[in-house]
Coordinates of C-alpha atoms and ligand atoms in Angstrom, one line a residue:
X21 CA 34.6 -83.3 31.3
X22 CA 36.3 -83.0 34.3
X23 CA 35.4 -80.9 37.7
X24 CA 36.6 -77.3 36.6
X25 CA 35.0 -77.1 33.1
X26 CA 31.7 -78.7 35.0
X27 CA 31.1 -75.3 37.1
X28 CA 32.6 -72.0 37.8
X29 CA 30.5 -69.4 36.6
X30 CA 28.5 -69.9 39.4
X31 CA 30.7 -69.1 42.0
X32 CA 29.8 -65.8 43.1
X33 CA 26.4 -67.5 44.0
X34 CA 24.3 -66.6 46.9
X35 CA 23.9 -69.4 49.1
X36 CA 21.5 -67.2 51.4
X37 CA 18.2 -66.1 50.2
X38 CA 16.2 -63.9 51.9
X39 CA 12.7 -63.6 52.6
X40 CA 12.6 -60.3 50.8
X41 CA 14.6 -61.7 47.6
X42 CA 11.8 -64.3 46.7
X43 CA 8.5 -64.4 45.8
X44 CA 7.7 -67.4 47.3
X45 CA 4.1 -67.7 47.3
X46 CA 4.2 -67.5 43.5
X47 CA 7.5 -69.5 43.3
X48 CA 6.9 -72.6 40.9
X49 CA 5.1 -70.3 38.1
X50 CA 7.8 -67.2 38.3
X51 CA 11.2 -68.6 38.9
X52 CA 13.1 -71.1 37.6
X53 CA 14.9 -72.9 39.8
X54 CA 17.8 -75.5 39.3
X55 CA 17.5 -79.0 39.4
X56 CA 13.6 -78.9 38.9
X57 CA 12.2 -79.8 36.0
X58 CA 8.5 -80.2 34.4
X59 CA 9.2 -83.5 33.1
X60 CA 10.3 -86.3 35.1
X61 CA 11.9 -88.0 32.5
X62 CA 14.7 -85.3 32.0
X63 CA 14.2 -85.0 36.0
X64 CA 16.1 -88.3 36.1
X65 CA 18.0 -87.8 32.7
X66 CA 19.8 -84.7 34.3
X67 CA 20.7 -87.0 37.8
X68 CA 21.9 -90.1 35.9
X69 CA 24.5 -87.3 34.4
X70 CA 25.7 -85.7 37.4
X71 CA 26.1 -89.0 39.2
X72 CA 28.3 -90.8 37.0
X73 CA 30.4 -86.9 36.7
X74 CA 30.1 -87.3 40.6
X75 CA 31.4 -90.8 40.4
X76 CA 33.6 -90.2 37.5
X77 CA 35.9 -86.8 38.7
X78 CA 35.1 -86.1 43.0
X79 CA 36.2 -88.3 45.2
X80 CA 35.3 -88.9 49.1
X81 CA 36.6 -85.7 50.3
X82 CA 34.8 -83.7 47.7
X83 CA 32.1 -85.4 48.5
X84 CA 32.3 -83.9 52.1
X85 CA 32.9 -80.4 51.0
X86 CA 29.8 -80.9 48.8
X87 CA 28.0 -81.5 52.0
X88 CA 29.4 -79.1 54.1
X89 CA 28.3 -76.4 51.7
X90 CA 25.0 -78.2 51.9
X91 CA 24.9 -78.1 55.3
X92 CA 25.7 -74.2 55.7
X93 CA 23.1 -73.3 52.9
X94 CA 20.4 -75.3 54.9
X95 CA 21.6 -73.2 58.3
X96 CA 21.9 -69.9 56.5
X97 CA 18.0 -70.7 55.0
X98 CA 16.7 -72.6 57.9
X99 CA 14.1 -69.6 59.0
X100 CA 13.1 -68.6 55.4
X101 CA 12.2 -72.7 54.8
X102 CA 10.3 -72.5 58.2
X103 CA 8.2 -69.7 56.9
X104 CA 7.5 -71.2 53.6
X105 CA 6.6 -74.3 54.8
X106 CA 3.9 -72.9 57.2
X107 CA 2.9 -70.7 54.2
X108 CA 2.3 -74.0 51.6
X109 CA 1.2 -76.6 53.7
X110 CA -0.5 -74.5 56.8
X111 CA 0.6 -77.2 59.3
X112 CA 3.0 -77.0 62.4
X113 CA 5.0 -74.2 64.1
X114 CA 7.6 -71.9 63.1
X115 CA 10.2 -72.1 65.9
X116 CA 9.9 -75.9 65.5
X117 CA 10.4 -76.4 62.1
X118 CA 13.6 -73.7 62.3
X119 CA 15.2 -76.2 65.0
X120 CA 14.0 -79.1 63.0
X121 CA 16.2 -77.5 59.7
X122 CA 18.9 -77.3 62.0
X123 CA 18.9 -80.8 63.3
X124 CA 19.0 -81.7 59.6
X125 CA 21.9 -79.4 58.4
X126 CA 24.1 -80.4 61.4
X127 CA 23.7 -83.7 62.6
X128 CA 22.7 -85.9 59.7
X129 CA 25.7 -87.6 59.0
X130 CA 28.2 -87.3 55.8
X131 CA 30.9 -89.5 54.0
X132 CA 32.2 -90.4 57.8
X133 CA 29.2 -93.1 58.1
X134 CA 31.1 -94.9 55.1
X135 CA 33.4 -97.5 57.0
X136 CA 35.1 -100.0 54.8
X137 CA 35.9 -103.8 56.2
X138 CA 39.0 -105.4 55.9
X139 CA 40.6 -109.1 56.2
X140 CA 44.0 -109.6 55.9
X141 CA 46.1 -113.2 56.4
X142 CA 48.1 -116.2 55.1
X143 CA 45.8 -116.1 51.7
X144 CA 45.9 -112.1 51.0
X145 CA 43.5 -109.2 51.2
X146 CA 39.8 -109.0 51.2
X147 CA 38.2 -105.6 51.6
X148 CA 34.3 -104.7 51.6
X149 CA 33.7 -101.3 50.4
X150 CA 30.6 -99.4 50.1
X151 CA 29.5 -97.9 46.6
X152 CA 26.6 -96.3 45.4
X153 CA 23.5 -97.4 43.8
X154 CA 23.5 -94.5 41.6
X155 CA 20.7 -92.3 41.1
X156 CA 17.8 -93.3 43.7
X157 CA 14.1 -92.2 43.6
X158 CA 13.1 -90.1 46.5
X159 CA 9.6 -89.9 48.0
X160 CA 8.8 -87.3 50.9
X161 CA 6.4 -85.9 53.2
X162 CA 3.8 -82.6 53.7
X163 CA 5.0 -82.9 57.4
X164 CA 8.8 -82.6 57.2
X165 CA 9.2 -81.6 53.2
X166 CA 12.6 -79.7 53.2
X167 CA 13.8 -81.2 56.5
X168 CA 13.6 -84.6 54.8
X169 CA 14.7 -83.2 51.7
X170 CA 18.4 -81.6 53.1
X171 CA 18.6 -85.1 55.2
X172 CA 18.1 -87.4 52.2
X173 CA 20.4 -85.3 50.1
X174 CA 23.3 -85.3 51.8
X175 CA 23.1 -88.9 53.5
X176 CA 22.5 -89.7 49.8
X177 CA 25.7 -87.8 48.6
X178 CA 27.6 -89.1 50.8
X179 CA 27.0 -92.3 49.3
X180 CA 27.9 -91.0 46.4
X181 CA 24.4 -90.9 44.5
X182 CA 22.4 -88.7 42.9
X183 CA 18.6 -88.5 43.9
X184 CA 15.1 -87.4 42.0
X185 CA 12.7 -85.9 44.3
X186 CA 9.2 -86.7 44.0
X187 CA 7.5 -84.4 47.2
X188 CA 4.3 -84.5 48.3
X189 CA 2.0 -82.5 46.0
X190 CA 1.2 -80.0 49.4
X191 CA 4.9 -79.2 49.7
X192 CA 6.0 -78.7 46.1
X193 CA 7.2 -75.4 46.1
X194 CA 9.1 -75.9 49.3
X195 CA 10.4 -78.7 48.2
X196 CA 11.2 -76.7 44.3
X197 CA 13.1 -74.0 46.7
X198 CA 15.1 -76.7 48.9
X199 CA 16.5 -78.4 45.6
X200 CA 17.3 -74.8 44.1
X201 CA 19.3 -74.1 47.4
X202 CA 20.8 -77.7 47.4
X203 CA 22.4 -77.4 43.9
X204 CA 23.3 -73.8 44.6
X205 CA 25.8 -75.1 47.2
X206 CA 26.8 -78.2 45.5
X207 CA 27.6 -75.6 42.8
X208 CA 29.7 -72.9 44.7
X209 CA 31.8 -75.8 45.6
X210 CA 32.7 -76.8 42.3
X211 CA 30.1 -79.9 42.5
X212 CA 28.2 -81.1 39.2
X213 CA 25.0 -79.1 39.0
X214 CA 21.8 -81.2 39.3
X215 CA 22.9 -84.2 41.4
X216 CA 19.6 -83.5 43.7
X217 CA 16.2 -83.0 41.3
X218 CA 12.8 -82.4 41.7
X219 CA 9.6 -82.8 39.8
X220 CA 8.6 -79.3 39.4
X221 CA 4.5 -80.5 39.8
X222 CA 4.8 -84.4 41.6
X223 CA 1.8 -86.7 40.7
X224 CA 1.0 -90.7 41.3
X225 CA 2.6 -90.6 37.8
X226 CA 5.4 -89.2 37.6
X227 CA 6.2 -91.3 41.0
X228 CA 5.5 -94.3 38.2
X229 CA 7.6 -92.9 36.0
X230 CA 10.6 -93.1 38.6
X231 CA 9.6 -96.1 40.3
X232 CA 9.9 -98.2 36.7
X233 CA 12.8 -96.5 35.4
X234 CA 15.8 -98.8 34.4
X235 CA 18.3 -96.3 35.6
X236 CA 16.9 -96.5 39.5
X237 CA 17.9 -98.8 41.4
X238 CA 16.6 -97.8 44.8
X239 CA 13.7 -96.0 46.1
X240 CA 13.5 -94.5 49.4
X241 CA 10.0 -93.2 51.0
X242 CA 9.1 -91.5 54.1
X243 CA 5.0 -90.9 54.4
X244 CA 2.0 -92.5 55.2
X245 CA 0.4 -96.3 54.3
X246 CA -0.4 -95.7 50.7
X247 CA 3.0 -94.7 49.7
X248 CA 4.9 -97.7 52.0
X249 CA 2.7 -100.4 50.2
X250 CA 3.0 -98.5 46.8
X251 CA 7.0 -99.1 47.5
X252 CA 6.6 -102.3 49.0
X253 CA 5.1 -104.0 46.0
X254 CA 7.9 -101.9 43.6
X255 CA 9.3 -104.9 42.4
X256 CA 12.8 -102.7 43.5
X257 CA 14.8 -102.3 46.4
X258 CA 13.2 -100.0 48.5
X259 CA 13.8 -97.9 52.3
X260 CA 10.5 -97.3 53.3
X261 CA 9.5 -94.9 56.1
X262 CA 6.2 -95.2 57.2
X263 CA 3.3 -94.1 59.5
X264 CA 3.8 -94.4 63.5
X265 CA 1.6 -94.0 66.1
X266 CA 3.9 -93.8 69.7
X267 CA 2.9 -94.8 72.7
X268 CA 4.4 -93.7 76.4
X269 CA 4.1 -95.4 79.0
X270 CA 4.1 -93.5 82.3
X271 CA 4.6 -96.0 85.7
X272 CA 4.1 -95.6 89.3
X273 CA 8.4 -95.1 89.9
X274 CA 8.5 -92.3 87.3
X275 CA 9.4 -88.8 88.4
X276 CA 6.1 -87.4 87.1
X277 CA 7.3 -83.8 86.8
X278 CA 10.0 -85.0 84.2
X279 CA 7.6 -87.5 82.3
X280 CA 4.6 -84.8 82.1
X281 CA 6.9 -81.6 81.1
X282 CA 8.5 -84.1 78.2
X283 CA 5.4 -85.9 77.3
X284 CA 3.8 -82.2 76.8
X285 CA 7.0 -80.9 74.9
X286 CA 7.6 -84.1 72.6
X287 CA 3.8 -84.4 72.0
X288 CA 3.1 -80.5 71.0
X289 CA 6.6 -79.8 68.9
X290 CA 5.5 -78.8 65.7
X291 CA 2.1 -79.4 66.7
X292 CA 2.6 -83.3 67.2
X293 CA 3.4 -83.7 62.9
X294 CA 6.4 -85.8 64.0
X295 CA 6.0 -89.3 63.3
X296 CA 7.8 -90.4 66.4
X297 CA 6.1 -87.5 68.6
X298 CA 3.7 -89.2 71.7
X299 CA 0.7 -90.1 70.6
X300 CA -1.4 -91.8 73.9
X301 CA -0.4 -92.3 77.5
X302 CA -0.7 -94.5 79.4
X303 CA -0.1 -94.4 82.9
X304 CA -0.6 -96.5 86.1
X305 CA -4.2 -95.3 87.9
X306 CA -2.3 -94.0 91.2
X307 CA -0.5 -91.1 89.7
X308 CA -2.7 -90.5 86.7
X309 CA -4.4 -87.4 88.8
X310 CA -0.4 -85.8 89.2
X311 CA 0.7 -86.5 85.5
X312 CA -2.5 -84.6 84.4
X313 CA -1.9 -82.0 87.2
X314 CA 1.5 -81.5 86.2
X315 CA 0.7 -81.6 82.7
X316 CA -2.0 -78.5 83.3
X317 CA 1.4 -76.5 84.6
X318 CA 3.0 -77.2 81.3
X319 CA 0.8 -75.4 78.8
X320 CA -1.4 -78.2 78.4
X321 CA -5.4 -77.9 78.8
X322 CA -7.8 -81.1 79.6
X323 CA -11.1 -81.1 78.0
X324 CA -14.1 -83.3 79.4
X325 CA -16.0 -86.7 78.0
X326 CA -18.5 -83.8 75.9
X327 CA -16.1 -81.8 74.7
X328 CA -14.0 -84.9 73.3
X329 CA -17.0 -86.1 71.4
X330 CA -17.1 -82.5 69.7
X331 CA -13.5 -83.2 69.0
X332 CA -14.3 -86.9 67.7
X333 CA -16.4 -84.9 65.0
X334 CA -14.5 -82.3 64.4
X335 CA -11.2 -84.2 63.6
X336 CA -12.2 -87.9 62.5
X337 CA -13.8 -89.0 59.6
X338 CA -15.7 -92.2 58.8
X339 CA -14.7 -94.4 56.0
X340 CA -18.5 -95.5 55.0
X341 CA -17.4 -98.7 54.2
X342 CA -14.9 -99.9 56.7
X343 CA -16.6 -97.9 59.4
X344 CA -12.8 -97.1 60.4
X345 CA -11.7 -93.7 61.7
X346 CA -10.0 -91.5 58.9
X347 CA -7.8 -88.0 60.0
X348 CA -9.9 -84.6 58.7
X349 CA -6.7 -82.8 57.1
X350 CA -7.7 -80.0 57.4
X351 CA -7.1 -80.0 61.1
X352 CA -3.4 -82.0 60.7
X353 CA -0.8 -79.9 62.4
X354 CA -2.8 -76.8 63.6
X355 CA -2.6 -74.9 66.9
X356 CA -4.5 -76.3 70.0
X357 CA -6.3 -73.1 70.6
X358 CA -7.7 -73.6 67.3
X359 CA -9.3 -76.4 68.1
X360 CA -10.2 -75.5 71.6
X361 CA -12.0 -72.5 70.0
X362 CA -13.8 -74.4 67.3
X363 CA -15.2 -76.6 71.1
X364 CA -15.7 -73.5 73.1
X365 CA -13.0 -74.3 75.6
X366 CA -11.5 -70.8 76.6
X367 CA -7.6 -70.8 76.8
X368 CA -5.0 -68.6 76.5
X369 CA -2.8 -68.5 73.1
X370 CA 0.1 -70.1 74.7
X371 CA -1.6 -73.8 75.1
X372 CA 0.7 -75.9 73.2
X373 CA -1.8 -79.3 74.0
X374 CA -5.2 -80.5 74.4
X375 CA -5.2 -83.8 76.7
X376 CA -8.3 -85.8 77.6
X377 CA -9.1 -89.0 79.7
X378 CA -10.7 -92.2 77.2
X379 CA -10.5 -95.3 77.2
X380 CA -7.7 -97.8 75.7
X381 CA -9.6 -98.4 72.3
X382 CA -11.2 -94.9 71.9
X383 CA -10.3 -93.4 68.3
X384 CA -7.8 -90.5 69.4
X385 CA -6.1 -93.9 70.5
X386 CA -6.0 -95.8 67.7
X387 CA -5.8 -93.7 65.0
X388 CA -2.9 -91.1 64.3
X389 CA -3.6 -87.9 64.8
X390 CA -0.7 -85.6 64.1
X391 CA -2.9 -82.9 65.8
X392 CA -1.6 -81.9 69.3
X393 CA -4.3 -83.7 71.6
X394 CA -2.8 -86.5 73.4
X395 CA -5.4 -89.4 74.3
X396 CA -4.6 -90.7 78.2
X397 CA -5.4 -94.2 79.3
X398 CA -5.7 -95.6 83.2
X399 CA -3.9 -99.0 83.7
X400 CA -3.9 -101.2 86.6
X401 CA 0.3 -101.6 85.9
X402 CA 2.8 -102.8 83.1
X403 CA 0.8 -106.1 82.3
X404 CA -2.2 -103.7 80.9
X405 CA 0.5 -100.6 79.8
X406 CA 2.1 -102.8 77.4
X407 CA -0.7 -105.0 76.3
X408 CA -2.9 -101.4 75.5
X409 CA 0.4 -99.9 74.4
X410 CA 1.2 -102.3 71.7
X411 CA -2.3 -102.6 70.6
X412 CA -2.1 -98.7 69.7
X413 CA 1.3 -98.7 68.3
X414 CA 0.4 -101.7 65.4
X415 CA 2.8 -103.3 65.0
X416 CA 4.4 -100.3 62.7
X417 CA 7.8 -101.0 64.6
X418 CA 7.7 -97.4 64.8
X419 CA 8.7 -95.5 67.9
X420 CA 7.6 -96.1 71.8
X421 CA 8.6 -94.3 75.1
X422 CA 8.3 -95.2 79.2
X423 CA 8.8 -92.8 82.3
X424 CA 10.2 -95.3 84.8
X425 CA 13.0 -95.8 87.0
X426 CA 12.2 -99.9 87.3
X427 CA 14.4 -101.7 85.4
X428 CA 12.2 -104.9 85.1
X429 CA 9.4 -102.4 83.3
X430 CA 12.1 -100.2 81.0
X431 CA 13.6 -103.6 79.6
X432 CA 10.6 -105.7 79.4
X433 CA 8.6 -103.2 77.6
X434 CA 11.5 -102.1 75.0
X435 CA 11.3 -106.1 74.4
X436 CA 7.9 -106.7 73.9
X437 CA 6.9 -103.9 71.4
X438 CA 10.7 -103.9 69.4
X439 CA 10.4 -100.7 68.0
X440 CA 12.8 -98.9 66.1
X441 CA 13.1 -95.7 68.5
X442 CA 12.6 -96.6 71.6
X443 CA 13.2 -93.8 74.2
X444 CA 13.2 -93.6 78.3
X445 CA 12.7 -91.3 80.7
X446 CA 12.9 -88.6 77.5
X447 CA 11.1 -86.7 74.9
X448 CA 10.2 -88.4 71.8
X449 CA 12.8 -86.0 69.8
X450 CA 15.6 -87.5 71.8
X451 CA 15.1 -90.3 69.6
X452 CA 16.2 -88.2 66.5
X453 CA 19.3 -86.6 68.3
X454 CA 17.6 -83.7 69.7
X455 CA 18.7 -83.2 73.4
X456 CA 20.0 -86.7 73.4
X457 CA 23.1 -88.8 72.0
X458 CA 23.1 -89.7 68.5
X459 CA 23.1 -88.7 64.7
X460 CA 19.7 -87.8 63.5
X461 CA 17.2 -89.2 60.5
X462 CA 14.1 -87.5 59.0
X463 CA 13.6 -90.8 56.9
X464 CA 13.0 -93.7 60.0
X465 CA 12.7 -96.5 58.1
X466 CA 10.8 -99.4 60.3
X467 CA 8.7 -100.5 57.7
X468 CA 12.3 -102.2 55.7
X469 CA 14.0 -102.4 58.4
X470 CA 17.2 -99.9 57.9
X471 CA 15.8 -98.0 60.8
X472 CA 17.4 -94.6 61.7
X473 CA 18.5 -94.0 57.8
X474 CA 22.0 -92.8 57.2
X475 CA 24.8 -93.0 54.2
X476 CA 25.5 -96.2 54.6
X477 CA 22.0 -97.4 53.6
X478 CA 21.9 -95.3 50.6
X479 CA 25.4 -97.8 49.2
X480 CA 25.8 -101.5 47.9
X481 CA 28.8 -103.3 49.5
X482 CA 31.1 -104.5 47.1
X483 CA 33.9 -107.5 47.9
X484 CA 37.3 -107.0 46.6
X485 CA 39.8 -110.0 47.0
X486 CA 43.6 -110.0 46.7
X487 CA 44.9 -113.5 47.2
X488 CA 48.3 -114.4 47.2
Ligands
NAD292 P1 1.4 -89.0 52.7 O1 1.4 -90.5 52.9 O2 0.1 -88.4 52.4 O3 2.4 -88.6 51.7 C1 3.8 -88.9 51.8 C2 4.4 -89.1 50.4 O4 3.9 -90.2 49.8 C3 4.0 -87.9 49.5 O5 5.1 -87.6 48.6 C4 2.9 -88.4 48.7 O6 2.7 -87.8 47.4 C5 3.2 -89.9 48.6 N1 2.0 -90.8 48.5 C6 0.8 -90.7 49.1 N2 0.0 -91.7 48.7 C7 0.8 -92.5 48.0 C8 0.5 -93.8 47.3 N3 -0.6 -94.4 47.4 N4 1.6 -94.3 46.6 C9 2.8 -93.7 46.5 N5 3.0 -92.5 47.1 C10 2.1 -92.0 47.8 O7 1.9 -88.5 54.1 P2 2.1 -87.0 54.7 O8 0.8 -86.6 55.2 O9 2.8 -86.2 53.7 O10 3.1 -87.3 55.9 C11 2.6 -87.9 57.1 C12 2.8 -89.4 57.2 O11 4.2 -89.7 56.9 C13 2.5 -89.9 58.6 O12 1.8 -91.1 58.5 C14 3.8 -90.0 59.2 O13 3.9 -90.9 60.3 C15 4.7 -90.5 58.1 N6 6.1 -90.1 58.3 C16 7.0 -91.1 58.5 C17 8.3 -90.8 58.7 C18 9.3 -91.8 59.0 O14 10.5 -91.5 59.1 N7 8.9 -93.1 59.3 C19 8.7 -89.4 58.7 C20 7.8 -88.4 58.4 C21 6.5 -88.8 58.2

């Protein structure tokens, strides 16, 4: 079969939908949508077939018009996948996850991450190319579904793989709409239909199902701590994205008015869902009382020692056993004035964060919220910052930011806690490209090690020799 007989029929399809066009509240029982099937077997049946016509008939630069098509489709739907996202899952904000879509689209990058390596001399040729793995097994979040969807496709294509989609069971029709769109574009282009699937209703099983397949060779996950050990102990290859919990660190040489208007806007963006988004502060004693002040001037509202007890039970959980904190999920991702309401703390609507003075190992500390209340500690100065800092950040390898303008602090701190995103005198989305140098990842794999996740982690390296 070769590329022209594969599509064609299809190309007078819409790439935009609109939110009039579908029904999306009732979308997985009323529409059928390609690429995402009931059963996970023909789920990955359907990708092992488009991957090898992928590898078989397109080369690199069809590749890249793939994702170009990709990429407009994902602009031209970025506000409708907002919406339905807030619809289905109920967390986060609208204008956020519309610049998040975008981020995605345009800045995660294509077949241009593919570099090959060369060595010529007295004995011949030796090249390392890249090549796919073939059809890999995707795992993604409630908090970023179609964002990490669009970014794992098209670093994924690049590649030249296919990829089976196992969303969270929150974000399923989302996710169901996002494949539709992704094969709708891959289609108009003349690409082979199904190359990104989906498991029209995910479970632990059919996740089984693609993690013991013969035909996958690599699983990549972005989520929380049951799904990164669920990977680790795979028995396969696996990028694993997991759970962060960032600290910042604000010193005594920062410009406060910078640190507190980034600190507020990195911590409230999409109502703090982000893994990398600032979690706890904390800042030398001496200009604690201006970062708060100049926090207050940035939509943020500071609760007292009662009122953060009402929000200790309003928001945690204990396990009974373990005694540890557990997140209420009900409250993941909502509003601030919500939970200022549910306290009886009057705001106004526009408060984007809660913030509140505890102490280093209070819960909001140690435990990740996603919720937009940001924890602040006092320190004495860097010795205590970093020694509180790294206790909260675990050891995830995560993501960690400073306000400073001493050197000795900014590089002796990036040092000590290693973290895969490690930001200064910045917001926490600078780290993903936002407002900041740099290609961007919805799939920040610390937990492997890959890090910011591109193309070229999604291929095998292959050694070709010519000798003389
Ligand atoms: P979640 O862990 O509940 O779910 C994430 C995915 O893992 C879903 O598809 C879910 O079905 C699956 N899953 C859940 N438990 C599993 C298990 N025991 N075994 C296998 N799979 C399992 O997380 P969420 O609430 O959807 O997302 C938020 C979490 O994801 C946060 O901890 C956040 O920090 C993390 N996250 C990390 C990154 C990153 O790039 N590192 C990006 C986004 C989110």
């Amino acid at each position: 079969m070769n590329k022209e007989t594969v599509i064609s029929s299809t190309k007078n399809l819409k790439l935009k939908q609109t939110i009039e066009s579908i029904d999306y509240k009732n979308c997985l029982e009323d529409i059928s949508y390609l690429g995402v099937f009931q059963d996970v077997e023909v789920a990955i049946d359907e990708a092992i077939k488009a991957q090898e016509k992928l590898s078989l008939y397109y080369t690199k630069e069809q590749r890249e018009e793939i994702i170009t098509e990709i990429r407009k489709a994902a602009l031209q739907n970025k506000e409708l996948l907002a919406k339905m996202i807030l619809e289905e899952t109920k967390m986060g904000r609208y204008e956020d996850k519309v610049l998040k879509h975008e981020l995605a689209a345009k800045y995660t990058p294509g077949t241009e991450d593919l570099t090959t390596t060369a060595w010529t001399g007295d004995h011949g040729l030796t090249v390392v190319e890249t090549s796919p793995y073939g059809v890999i097994g995707a795992i993604t979040p409630s908090t970023n579904p179609t964002e990490t969807v669009i970014c794992n496709s098209i670093g994924m294509i690049a590649a030249g793989n296919s990829v089976v989609f196992n969303g969270h069971p929150g974000a399923k029709k989302c996710v169901a709409f996002a494949v539709d769109m992704i094969n709708k574009a891959i289609i108009s282009c003349g690409g082979p239909k199904n190359l990104v699937t989906a498991v029209k209703n995910p479970t632990m099983e059919s996740l089984d199902t693609i993690i013991k397949h013969p035909s996958i060779k690599l699983l990549c996950g972005t989520g929380g701590p049951g799904m990164v050990k669920t990977l680790l102990h795979s028995g396969k290859k696996a990028i694993v994205a997991g759970a962060g919990n960032p600290p910042v660190i604000v010193d005594d040489t920062a410009d406060i008015e910078k640190a507190s208007k980034n600190i507020i806007e990195g911590c409230s963006f999409d109502n703090n869902l982000p893994c990398i988004a600032e979690k706890e502060v904390f800042v030398f004693d001496h200009v604690a009382d201006s970062l708060i002040t100049n926090m207050l001037k940035n939509n943020a509202v500071i609760i007292n020692e009662d009122q953060v007890q009402r929000l200790v039970d309003l928001v945690l959980l204990r396990n009974n056993q373990t005694q540890e904190y557990i997140i209420n999920k009900d409250w993941v991702g909502k509003d601030a004035k919500l939970f200022l309401d549910e306290i009886d703390v009057e705001a106004s609507s526009s408060v984007k964060c809660i913030i509140c003075e505890v102490a280093a190992d209070h819960p909001f500390v140690m435990t990740e919220l996603m919720m937009p209340i940001l924890p602040i500690v006092r320190v004495k100065n860097i010795d205590e910052a970093i020694k509180y800092a790294k206790i909260a950040e675990q050891n995830r390898k995560h993501s960690a930011y400073i306000h400073s303008k001493n050197i000795d602090n900014l590089n002796r701190f990036e040092k000590e806690i290693d973290t895969t995103i490690f930001v200064k005198n910045g917001s926490s989305f600078s780290g993903i490209g936002y407002n900041a140098e740099g290609f961007t990842t919805f799939t920040i794999a610390g937990s492997s090690g890959e890090g910011i996740t591109s193309a070229k982690n999604f291929t095998r390296q292959r050694r070709c020799v010519l000798t003389c």
